[in-house]
Short mmCIF file of C-alpha atoms and ligand atoms in Angstrom, two decimals:
data_model
loop_
_atom_site.label_atom_id
_atom_site.label_comp_id
_atom_site.label_asym_id
_atom_site.label_seq_id
_atom_site.Cartn_x
_atom_site.Cartn_y
_atom_site.Cartn_z
CA MET A 17 49.74 42.58 -52.70
CA LYS A 18 50.14 42.42 -48.89
CA LYS A 19 51.66 39.36 -47.91
CA LEU A 20 49.69 37.23 -44.80
CA TYR A 21 51.20 35.47 -42.29
CA ILE A 22 48.64 32.26 -40.93
CA GLU A 23 49.82 30.58 -37.64
CA THR A 24 47.51 27.36 -36.95
CA TYR A 25 46.54 26.03 -33.22
CA GLY A 26 44.25 23.18 -32.19
CA CYS A 27 42.52 20.88 -34.30
CA GLN A 28 41.94 19.69 -37.83
CA MET A 29 38.97 22.13 -37.91
CA ASN A 30 41.41 24.94 -37.28
CA PHE A 31 43.69 23.86 -40.24
CA SER A 32 41.03 23.84 -42.81
CA ASP A 33 39.60 26.91 -41.24
CA SER A 34 42.78 28.85 -41.91
CA GLU A 35 42.77 27.75 -45.79
CA ILE A 36 39.22 29.43 -45.69
CA VAL A 37 40.69 32.21 -43.92
CA ALA A 38 43.13 32.30 -46.72
CA ALA A 39 40.99 31.64 -49.47
CA ILE A 40 38.39 34.74 -48.83
CA MET A 41 42.06 37.25 -48.08
CA THR A 42 43.73 36.29 -51.36
CA GLU A 43 40.45 37.26 -52.95
CA ASN A 44 41.29 40.62 -51.01
CA ASN A 45 44.55 41.63 -52.28
CA PHE A 46 46.47 39.52 -50.04
CA GLU A 47 49.17 36.39 -50.82
CA THR A 48 49.94 34.42 -48.00
CA THR A 49 53.54 33.98 -47.00
CA SER A 50 55.51 31.34 -45.21
CA ASN A 51 58.26 33.66 -43.46
CA ILE A 52 56.60 35.65 -40.95
CA LYS A 53 59.08 38.40 -41.28
CA GLU A 54 58.08 39.78 -44.67
CA SER A 55 54.50 39.74 -43.55
CA ASP A 56 52.11 42.77 -43.62
CA VAL A 57 49.31 41.34 -41.59
CA VAL A 58 49.25 37.78 -39.05
CA PHE A 59 46.76 35.92 -37.77
CA ILE A 60 47.43 33.65 -35.29
CA ASN A 61 44.40 30.64 -34.91
CA THR A 62 43.66 29.97 -32.30
CA CYS A 63 42.28 26.84 -29.91
CA SER A 64 40.53 27.20 -26.36
CA ILE A 65 40.76 23.60 -25.40
CA ARG A 66 42.92 23.70 -22.49
CA ASP A 67 44.35 26.08 -20.49
CA ASN A 68 48.25 25.58 -21.61
CA ALA A 69 46.79 25.90 -25.52
CA GLU A 70 45.61 29.63 -24.32
CA LYS A 71 48.95 29.63 -22.49
CA ARG A 72 51.13 28.85 -25.93
CA VAL A 73 49.39 31.20 -27.73
CA MET A 74 49.67 34.10 -25.16
CA GLY A 75 53.76 33.74 -25.08
CA ARG A 76 53.37 33.29 -29.11
CA LEU A 77 51.65 36.86 -29.45
CA LYS A 78 54.24 38.13 -26.81
CA GLU A 79 57.19 37.12 -28.91
CA MET A 80 55.00 38.63 -32.35
CA GLN A 81 55.22 42.08 -30.82
CA SER A 82 59.08 41.94 -31.68
CA LEU A 83 58.78 42.22 -35.28
CA ARG A 84 57.03 45.23 -34.62
CA LYS A 85 60.24 46.57 -34.44
CA GLN A 86 61.31 46.05 -37.46
CA ASN A 87 57.78 46.51 -39.35
CA PRO A 88 55.63 49.62 -37.50
CA GLN A 89 52.71 48.99 -39.40
CA LEU A 90 52.28 45.04 -38.84
CA ILE A 91 49.08 44.24 -37.92
CA ILE A 92 47.96 40.95 -35.51
CA GLY A 93 44.92 39.15 -35.44
CA VAL A 94 43.37 36.95 -33.47
CA ILE A 95 41.10 34.06 -34.90
CA GLY A 96 39.13 31.27 -33.99
CA CYS A 97 38.18 30.06 -30.70
CA MET A 98 40.16 32.08 -28.28
CA ALA A 99 39.32 35.15 -30.30
CA GLU A 100 35.56 33.75 -29.64
CA ARG A 101 35.97 33.22 -25.90
CA LEU A 102 38.50 36.13 -24.60
CA LYS A 103 36.34 38.83 -26.98
CA THR A 104 37.25 42.22 -26.67
CA GLN A 105 39.72 41.41 -23.52
CA LEU A 106 41.69 40.68 -26.26
CA LEU A 107 42.20 44.07 -27.58
CA GLU A 108 42.75 45.91 -24.17
CA GLU A 109 46.21 46.25 -24.41
CA GLU A 110 47.16 47.88 -21.45
CA LYS A 111 46.23 44.71 -19.59
CA LEU A 112 47.08 42.60 -21.89
CA GLY A 113 50.39 44.28 -21.63
CA MET A 114 50.45 43.57 -25.78
CA ARG A 115 49.07 44.99 -28.94
CA ILE A 116 45.88 43.20 -30.65
CA ASP A 117 44.42 44.78 -33.82
CA MET A 118 42.09 42.06 -34.61
CA VAL A 119 39.60 39.93 -33.10
CA VAL A 120 37.34 37.56 -35.19
CA GLY A 121 35.75 34.21 -33.90
CA PRO A 122 35.03 31.45 -36.64
CA ASP A 123 31.67 32.38 -38.20
CA ALA A 124 32.95 35.97 -38.91
CA TYR A 125 35.50 35.29 -41.41
CA ARG A 126 33.77 36.78 -44.52
CA ASP A 127 34.00 40.21 -42.44
CA LEU A 128 37.84 39.89 -42.38
CA PRO A 129 38.80 42.08 -45.67
CA GLN A 130 36.19 44.97 -44.32
CA LEU A 131 37.47 44.57 -40.41
CA MET A 132 41.11 44.92 -42.16
CA ILE A 133 40.08 48.46 -43.51
CA ASP A 134 39.11 49.19 -40.07
CA VAL A 135 42.60 48.69 -39.22
CA GLU A 136 44.34 49.85 -41.44
CA SER A 137 42.66 53.48 -40.90
CA GLY A 138 43.76 53.25 -37.37
CA GLN A 139 41.03 51.48 -35.42
CA LYS A 140 40.99 47.98 -33.65
CA ALA A 141 38.53 45.57 -35.40
CA CYS A 142 36.57 42.97 -33.59
CA ASN A 143 33.54 40.56 -34.92
CA ILE A 144 32.52 37.59 -32.81
CA ILE A 145 29.22 37.02 -33.70
CA LEU A 146 28.35 33.05 -33.92
CA SER A 147 25.95 31.82 -36.82
CA LYS A 148 23.56 29.18 -37.00
CA GLU A 149 23.52 29.23 -40.92
CA GLU A 150 27.54 29.39 -41.73
CA THR A 151 29.16 26.77 -43.10
CA TYR A 152 31.73 28.84 -46.03
CA ALA A 153 29.74 26.27 -48.47
CA ASP A 154 30.41 28.16 -51.41
CA ILE A 155 34.38 28.48 -50.70
CA THR A 156 37.12 26.58 -52.09
CA PRO A 157 39.87 26.43 -49.41
CA VAL A 158 43.22 27.54 -50.66
CA LYS A 159 46.24 24.97 -49.82
CA TYR A 160 48.86 27.24 -48.58
CA SER A 161 51.11 24.18 -46.91
CA GLY A 162 50.71 20.50 -46.83
CA ASN A 163 51.78 17.87 -49.27
CA ASN A 164 49.28 17.54 -52.17
CA VAL A 165 48.41 14.30 -51.76
CA SER A 166 46.27 14.30 -48.44
CA ALA A 167 43.40 17.19 -47.96
CA PHE A 168 40.76 17.63 -45.32
CA ILE A 169 37.31 19.11 -46.05
CA SER A 170 35.00 20.54 -43.18
CA ILE A 171 31.30 18.87 -43.45
CA MET A 172 29.93 21.09 -40.65
CA ARG A 173 30.38 23.02 -37.98
CA GLY A 174 29.69 23.60 -34.41
CA CYS A 175 28.84 21.29 -31.62
CA GLU A 176 25.46 20.44 -29.43
CA ASN A 177 26.58 17.82 -27.65
CA PHE A 178 27.92 19.40 -24.66
CA CYS A 179 30.03 17.24 -22.97
CA SER A 180 30.36 19.40 -19.77
CA TYR A 181 34.44 19.61 -20.06
CA CYS A 182 34.21 21.38 -23.47
CA VAL A 183 34.74 24.96 -24.47
CA VAL A 184 33.60 24.08 -28.27
CA PRO A 185 29.98 24.75 -27.75
CA LEU A 186 30.72 27.99 -26.39
CA THR A 187 32.97 28.98 -29.37
CA ARG A 188 31.93 27.34 -32.41
CA GLY A 189 28.31 27.76 -31.69
CA LYS A 190 25.05 25.43 -33.21
CA GLU A 191 25.55 22.17 -34.83
CA ARG A 192 25.11 22.95 -38.50
CA SER A 193 26.35 20.46 -41.57
CA ARG A 194 27.33 22.02 -45.19
CA ASN A 195 25.74 21.24 -48.61
CA PRO A 196 26.44 17.89 -49.97
CA LEU A 197 26.91 19.18 -53.53
CA THR A 198 29.73 21.72 -52.16
CA ILE A 199 31.44 18.67 -50.50
CA ILE A 200 31.37 16.20 -53.13
CA SER A 201 32.59 18.86 -55.81
CA GLU A 202 35.46 20.11 -53.58
CA ALA A 203 36.58 16.23 -52.99
CA ARG A 204 36.22 15.60 -57.04
CA GLU A 205 38.52 18.66 -57.79
CA LEU A 206 41.03 17.89 -55.33
CA PHE A 207 41.22 14.58 -56.92
CA GLU A 208 41.60 15.95 -60.15
CA LYS A 209 44.35 18.02 -58.32
CA GLY A 210 45.92 15.02 -57.71
CA TYR A 211 44.77 14.59 -54.01
CA ARG A 212 44.84 10.91 -53.13
CA GLU A 213 43.15 11.42 -49.57
CA ILE A 214 40.28 13.16 -48.39
CA THR A 215 39.60 13.43 -44.64
CA LEU A 216 35.83 14.57 -43.41
CA LEU A 217 35.70 16.72 -40.82
CA GLY A 218 33.47 18.13 -38.32
CA GLN A 219 33.40 17.80 -34.07
CA ASN A 220 31.21 14.62 -34.76
CA VAL A 221 30.15 13.68 -38.14
CA ASN A 222 27.82 11.27 -37.04
CA SER A 223 25.49 13.62 -36.28
CA TYR A 224 25.79 15.38 -39.82
CA ASN A 225 22.12 15.82 -41.40
CA TRP A 226 21.23 17.63 -44.80
CA ASP A 227 17.74 18.35 -45.69
CA ASN A 228 15.83 17.00 -42.60
CA GLY A 229 17.71 13.06 -43.20
CA ASP A 230 18.10 13.40 -46.93
CA VAL A 231 21.91 13.10 -46.62
CA ASN A 232 23.46 11.53 -43.56
CA PHE A 233 26.71 10.76 -42.97
CA SER A 234 26.98 7.34 -44.04
CA LYS A 235 25.39 8.26 -47.20
CA LEU A 236 27.58 10.95 -47.97
CA LEU A 237 30.91 9.39 -47.03
CA GLN A 238 29.86 6.87 -49.75
CA GLU A 239 29.08 9.41 -52.24
CA VAL A 240 32.76 10.77 -51.68
CA ALA A 241 33.93 7.44 -52.07
CA GLY A 242 32.15 6.62 -55.08
CA ILE A 243 34.30 9.84 -56.62
CA SER A 244 37.23 6.94 -57.70
CA PRO A 245 38.82 3.98 -56.35
CA LEU A 246 42.30 5.71 -56.10
CA LEU A 247 40.81 8.53 -53.39
CA ARG A 248 41.08 7.43 -49.82
CA VAL A 249 38.36 8.60 -47.81
CA ARG A 250 39.04 9.13 -43.80
CA PHE A 251 36.96 10.81 -41.03
CA ALA A 252 37.07 12.50 -37.72
CA THR A 253 35.63 12.67 -34.93
CA SER A 254 32.59 10.15 -34.68
CA HIS A 255 31.25 10.34 -31.16
CA PRO A 256 30.39 6.59 -29.71
CA LYS A 257 26.36 7.32 -28.93
CA ASP A 258 25.89 8.16 -32.72
CA ILE A 259 28.25 5.89 -34.56
CA SER A 260 25.79 3.56 -36.18
CA ASP A 261 25.69 -0.20 -37.47
CA GLU A 262 24.71 1.33 -40.96
CA LEU A 263 28.03 3.49 -40.72
CA ILE A 264 30.44 0.96 -39.70
CA ASN A 265 29.33 -1.74 -42.14
CA VAL A 266 29.59 1.01 -45.12
CA ILE A 267 33.12 1.66 -43.89
CA ALA A 268 33.59 -2.27 -44.48
CA SER A 269 31.86 -2.68 -47.42
CA TYR A 270 34.63 0.10 -49.32
CA ASN A 271 38.08 -0.35 -49.81
CA ASN A 272 38.17 2.99 -50.17
CA ILE A 273 37.27 3.91 -47.10
CA CYS A 274 40.42 3.58 -44.30
CA ASN A 275 40.40 1.16 -42.04
CA ALA A 276 40.71 3.17 -39.17
CA ILE A 277 38.19 5.01 -36.69
CA HIS A 278 38.79 7.63 -33.99
CA LEU A 279 36.11 7.17 -31.53
CA PRO A 280 36.72 9.59 -28.18
CA VAL A 281 35.88 7.34 -25.01
CA GLN A 282 37.71 10.33 -22.29
CA SER A 283 36.98 7.60 -19.88
CA GLY A 284 36.68 3.94 -18.47
CA SER A 285 34.70 4.35 -15.64
CA THR A 286 30.49 4.92 -16.62
CA ASP A 287 30.14 7.26 -13.10
CA VAL A 288 32.64 9.73 -14.83
CA LEU A 289 31.00 9.26 -18.71
CA ARG A 290 28.14 10.32 -16.82
CA ARG A 291 29.61 13.39 -14.85
CA MET A 292 30.71 14.45 -18.42
CA ASN A 293 27.63 13.85 -20.26
CA ARG A 294 28.84 11.71 -22.95
CA LYS A 295 25.28 9.87 -23.01
CA TYR A 296 27.42 6.25 -23.24
CA ASN A 297 28.64 4.10 -20.45
CA ARG A 298 31.70 2.29 -20.42
CA GLU A 299 29.77 -1.06 -21.42
CA ASP A 300 28.02 1.08 -24.63
CA TYR A 301 31.07 2.06 -25.80
CA LEU A 302 32.73 -2.03 -25.56
CA GLU A 303 29.24 -2.48 -27.45
CA ARG A 304 30.44 -0.30 -30.27
CA ILE A 305 33.87 -1.60 -30.46
CA GLN A 306 32.79 -5.10 -30.39
CA LYS A 307 30.60 -4.32 -33.73
CA ILE A 308 33.75 -2.77 -35.15
CA LYS A 309 36.07 -5.25 -35.01
CA SER A 310 33.54 -7.87 -35.98
CA THR A 311 32.87 -6.11 -38.76
CA ILE A 312 36.03 -4.29 -40.59
CA SER A 313 38.74 -6.65 -40.26
CA ASN A 314 41.97 -5.21 -38.97
CA CYS A 315 40.45 -1.46 -38.26
CA ALA A 316 42.48 0.58 -36.20
CA LEU A 317 41.22 1.97 -33.34
CA SER A 318 42.15 5.16 -31.67
CA THR A 319 41.09 7.27 -28.64
CA ASP A 320 40.97 10.81 -26.70
CA ILE A 321 42.00 10.20 -22.51
CA ILE A 322 40.84 13.13 -20.25
CA ALA A 323 43.41 11.97 -16.79
CA GLY A 324 41.52 13.37 -13.67
CA PHE A 325 38.25 14.80 -14.38
CA CYS A 326 36.41 16.17 -11.15
CA GLY A 327 35.75 13.62 -8.87
CA GLU A 328 37.41 10.96 -10.82
CA THR A 329 38.29 8.31 -8.31
CA GLU A 330 41.57 5.72 -8.72
CA GLU A 331 39.16 3.34 -8.61
CA ASP A 332 37.71 5.30 -11.97
CA HIS A 333 40.84 5.77 -12.99
CA LYS A 334 41.99 1.88 -13.15
CA GLU A 335 39.07 1.49 -14.89
CA THR A 336 40.09 3.84 -17.85
CA LEU A 337 43.38 1.69 -18.14
CA SER A 338 41.34 -1.32 -17.99
CA LEU A 339 39.53 -0.26 -20.87
CA MET A 340 42.04 0.76 -22.89
CA LYS A 341 43.46 -2.86 -22.20
CA GLU A 342 40.76 -4.01 -23.44
CA VAL A 343 39.84 -1.93 -26.70
CA GLY A 344 44.03 -2.43 -26.98
CA PHE A 345 43.95 0.82 -28.53
CA ASP A 346 46.55 1.79 -31.47
CA PHE A 347 47.07 5.51 -30.97
CA ALA A 348 45.57 7.60 -28.48
CA PHE A 349 45.19 11.59 -27.86
CA MET A 350 45.97 11.50 -23.95
CA PHE A 351 45.33 14.74 -21.95
CA LYS A 352 45.09 16.24 -17.99
CA TYR A 353 41.52 17.93 -17.39
CA SER A 354 42.06 21.58 -17.68
CA GLU A 355 38.74 23.43 -16.36
CA ARG A 356 37.04 25.91 -18.96
CA PRO A 357 35.23 28.49 -17.19
CA GLY A 358 31.57 29.03 -18.11
CA THR A 359 31.42 25.31 -19.34
CA PRO A 360 29.11 22.68 -17.25
CA ALA A 361 31.86 21.10 -15.12
CA ALA A 362 32.95 24.15 -14.54
CA THR A 363 29.80 25.28 -13.40
CA LYS A 364 28.46 22.40 -11.56
CA TYR A 365 31.60 20.84 -10.49
CA LYS A 366 34.55 20.70 -8.09
CA ASP A 367 37.63 20.62 -10.33
CA ASP A 368 39.29 18.16 -7.49
CA VAL A 369 41.96 15.87 -8.12
CA PRO A 370 45.03 17.35 -7.07
CA GLU A 371 47.42 18.30 -10.28
CA LYS A 372 49.99 15.92 -8.82
CA ILE A 373 47.77 13.00 -9.20
CA LYS A 374 46.15 13.95 -12.29
CA GLY A 375 49.87 14.25 -13.78
CA ARG A 376 50.45 10.43 -12.32
CA ARG A 377 47.41 9.36 -13.77
CA LEU A 378 47.82 10.95 -17.08
CA GLN A 379 51.50 9.62 -16.86
CA GLU A 380 50.24 5.32 -16.00
CA ILE A 381 47.44 6.27 -19.32
CA ILE A 382 50.55 7.66 -21.85
CA ASP A 383 52.90 4.71 -20.35
CA LEU A 384 50.59 1.97 -21.19
CA GLN A 385 49.24 3.88 -24.18
CA GLN A 386 52.97 3.58 -25.09
CA GLN A 387 52.78 -0.06 -24.78
CA LEU A 388 49.47 -1.02 -26.60
CA SER A 389 51.06 1.22 -30.03
CA LEU A 390 53.83 -1.27 -29.68
CA GLU A 391 52.26 -4.13 -29.55
CA SER A 392 50.20 -3.39 -32.03
CA ASN A 393 52.90 -1.84 -34.68
CA GLN A 394 54.43 -5.75 -33.74
CA ASN A 395 51.91 -7.30 -35.14
CA ASN A 396 51.97 -6.02 -38.04
CA ILE A 397 55.91 -7.44 -39.00
CA GLY A 398 55.15 -9.23 -41.79
CA LYS A 399 52.12 -8.55 -43.45
CA THR A 400 52.29 -6.17 -46.44
CA PHE A 401 50.20 -2.62 -46.40
CA GLU A 402 49.54 -0.23 -49.31
CA VAL A 403 50.97 2.44 -48.73
CA LEU A 404 49.66 6.23 -49.89
CA VAL A 405 52.97 8.19 -50.43
CA GLU A 406 53.69 11.43 -48.75
CA GLY A 407 56.72 12.28 -49.40
CA TYR A 408 60.27 12.02 -48.06
CA SER A 409 60.61 10.28 -44.63
CA ARG A 410 61.67 13.35 -41.92
CA LYS A 411 65.25 11.17 -41.14
CA SER A 412 66.42 10.93 -44.32
CA LYS A 413 65.53 11.50 -47.98
CA LYS A 414 66.73 8.11 -49.02
CA GLN A 415 63.38 6.84 -47.38
CA VAL A 416 59.55 7.83 -48.70
CA SER A 417 57.30 8.05 -45.77
CA GLY A 418 53.16 7.37 -45.95
CA ARG A 419 50.40 5.88 -44.20
CA ASN A 420 48.41 2.70 -44.67
CA SER A 421 44.46 2.21 -44.25
CA GLN A 422 44.89 2.23 -40.43
CA ASN A 423 46.50 5.56 -40.81
CA LYS A 424 49.85 4.43 -39.47
CA VAL A 425 53.16 5.90 -40.36
CA VAL A 426 55.15 3.36 -42.81
CA VAL A 427 58.84 4.80 -43.64
CA PHE A 428 61.15 2.80 -46.35
CA GLU A 429 63.29 2.99 -48.60
CA ASP A 430 62.77 5.68 -51.81
CA LYS A 431 63.03 3.42 -55.19
CA GLY A 432 61.74 6.24 -56.99
CA TYR A 433 58.54 7.15 -55.48
CA LYS A 434 56.36 10.05 -55.94
CA PRO A 435 53.68 11.55 -53.53
CA GLY A 436 50.44 9.98 -53.93
CA ASP A 437 52.16 6.78 -55.42
CA TYR A 438 50.42 3.33 -53.66
CA VAL A 439 53.15 0.78 -52.80
CA ASN A 440 52.83 -2.49 -51.37
CA VAL A 441 54.79 -2.78 -48.67
CA MET A 442 55.69 -5.19 -45.91
CA ILE A 443 56.77 -4.59 -42.70
CA THR A 444 59.96 -5.47 -41.16
CA SER A 445 60.63 -3.67 -38.09
CA CYS A 446 58.80 -1.05 -36.07
CA THR A 447 59.26 1.50 -33.12
CA ALA A 448 55.97 2.37 -31.37
CA ALA A 449 55.05 5.45 -33.51
CA THR A 450 56.12 4.08 -36.95
CA LEU A 451 56.31 0.89 -38.68
CA ILE A 452 59.46 0.23 -41.18
CA GLY A 453 59.74 -2.06 -44.46
CA GLU A 454 60.57 -2.85 -47.96
CA GLY A 455 58.38 -1.43 -50.83
CA HIS A 456 57.55 -4.15 -53.39
CA SER A 457 55.11 -2.84 -56.13
CA SER A 458 53.64 0.72 -57.28
CA ASN A 459 50.45 0.44 -58.41
CA SER A 460 49.62 4.19 -58.69
N1 5AD B 4 40.41 19.32 -20.60
C1 5AD B 4 41.40 18.45 -20.87
N2 5AD B 4 40.72 17.77 -22.35
C2 5AD B 4 40.06 18.07 -22.75
N3 5AD B 4 39.19 18.17 -24.30
C3 5AD B 4 38.18 18.61 -24.16
N4 5AD B 4 37.84 19.29 -23.68
C4 5AD B 4 38.75 19.21 -22.58
C5 5AD B 4 39.26 19.84 -21.62
N5 5AD B 4 38.52 20.75 -20.74
C6 5AD B 4 39.53 16.58 -24.48
C7 5AD B 4 39.02 15.95 -25.15
C8 5AD B 4 38.76 15.91 -26.43
C9 5AD B 4 39.61 16.42 -27.09
C10 5AD B 4 39.59 17.08 -28.35
O1 5AD B 4 40.44 17.75 -26.53
O2 5AD B 4 39.57 14.17 -25.04
O3 5AD B 4 38.43 14.55 -27.20
FE1 SF4 B 5 40.53 24.13 -30.18
FE2 SF4 B 5 37.96 22.52 -29.92
FE3 SF4 B 5 37.98 25.12 -31.11
FE4 SF4 B 5 39.38 23.00 -32.25
S1 SF4 B 5 37.13 23.67 -32.04
S2 SF4 B 5 40.41 25.18 -32.00
S3 SF4 B 5 39.99 21.88 -30.40
S4 SF4 B 5 38.85 24.97 -29.15
#
């Protein structure tokens, strides 16, 4: 058997795709390895979302070339979003200053075994055809890494929201939903294997739609939650324009649907949101947050924020800061705007906020979020949460680490707990990133 090493960058969807790739390859004479040095084939599953994500991958690909000194037969493949965006440019050895053997886009993974045959016969191989139907519905992902407690299930692919800054509609194509029966049976199998947490994944899960509305996201979520009360269910990502009252009520009414919603706001300014083509304004967003807060008790809220989008004024930036405070986000992913070739923003607007100002605004956003996260964690001191144990804490084998329903990392002394146990933990102290507590009873 030949050995395959996969390295993944970017979003959860990409990690989930790597498991599909592993499944396809292990059906075709390969086994996965976690040791790149012993591999016959290296796939790097890539992300195009920001320029620095692509630069990192390019740097890593350069480093990987040196592996050919030990193994001249080594095959290096670029898969995922950068493959889709840069296409055969990635095969131009002289221009690139390195050799890449295969370029395969996110909808062409079923073709990998055939492409591998082409490469093994000395050719370079490329398939970047996007599909309107492919969901890999029948493929059971191979979990070649991870904690055996929490898993991701991809429920749809592609995106048609066309946020003006975003490359995803170009790299992942049309939106399509996966057959719910295959999603539910995958979740049930994982539960039977001992997994206790499932995250349903899609670019915009709220627009999940099977059979012309026969199954919408709220219904799918209830079906998965119905597998067992011991199975926690999460989902990502929601689009603020599509998060319905129905969904919010479903989350509130199931104990095992986690009280944590990731709702990317991107900006607090209505003007900026309009240019971003987000299809909601500041007030709409805050109204949805109000609805969540008044319906789901103790619901964690997280978000994504972009600093320095085209035309963003100091006033717009202040509106982002004030919205962050008003919502009191528990957690945020925060980025500087990075122009992506071919996107509507790159065509229509000037990337006119100077780098220095983008950097300063981003830092202000990060500093504020740090304070909000700390406050949110401090408010948890003295409270007791049910924590799903994932494994030892990163710092010490005397402590275990897991998450509460709000998706916060909780660390506490190990009293013989196993991954997959539910433990009631009283929070005694915290940092901005972690809750620290004492375990009380195990009710796994
Ligand atoms: N520049 C900066 N951040 C971006 N994101 C998406 N496209 C860009 C871009 N061009 C961010 C958004 C999105 C998250 C996944 O990445 O905040 O929600
Ligand atoms: Fe990156 Fe977006 Fe592709 Fe995920 S879908 S890998 S975030 S570009």
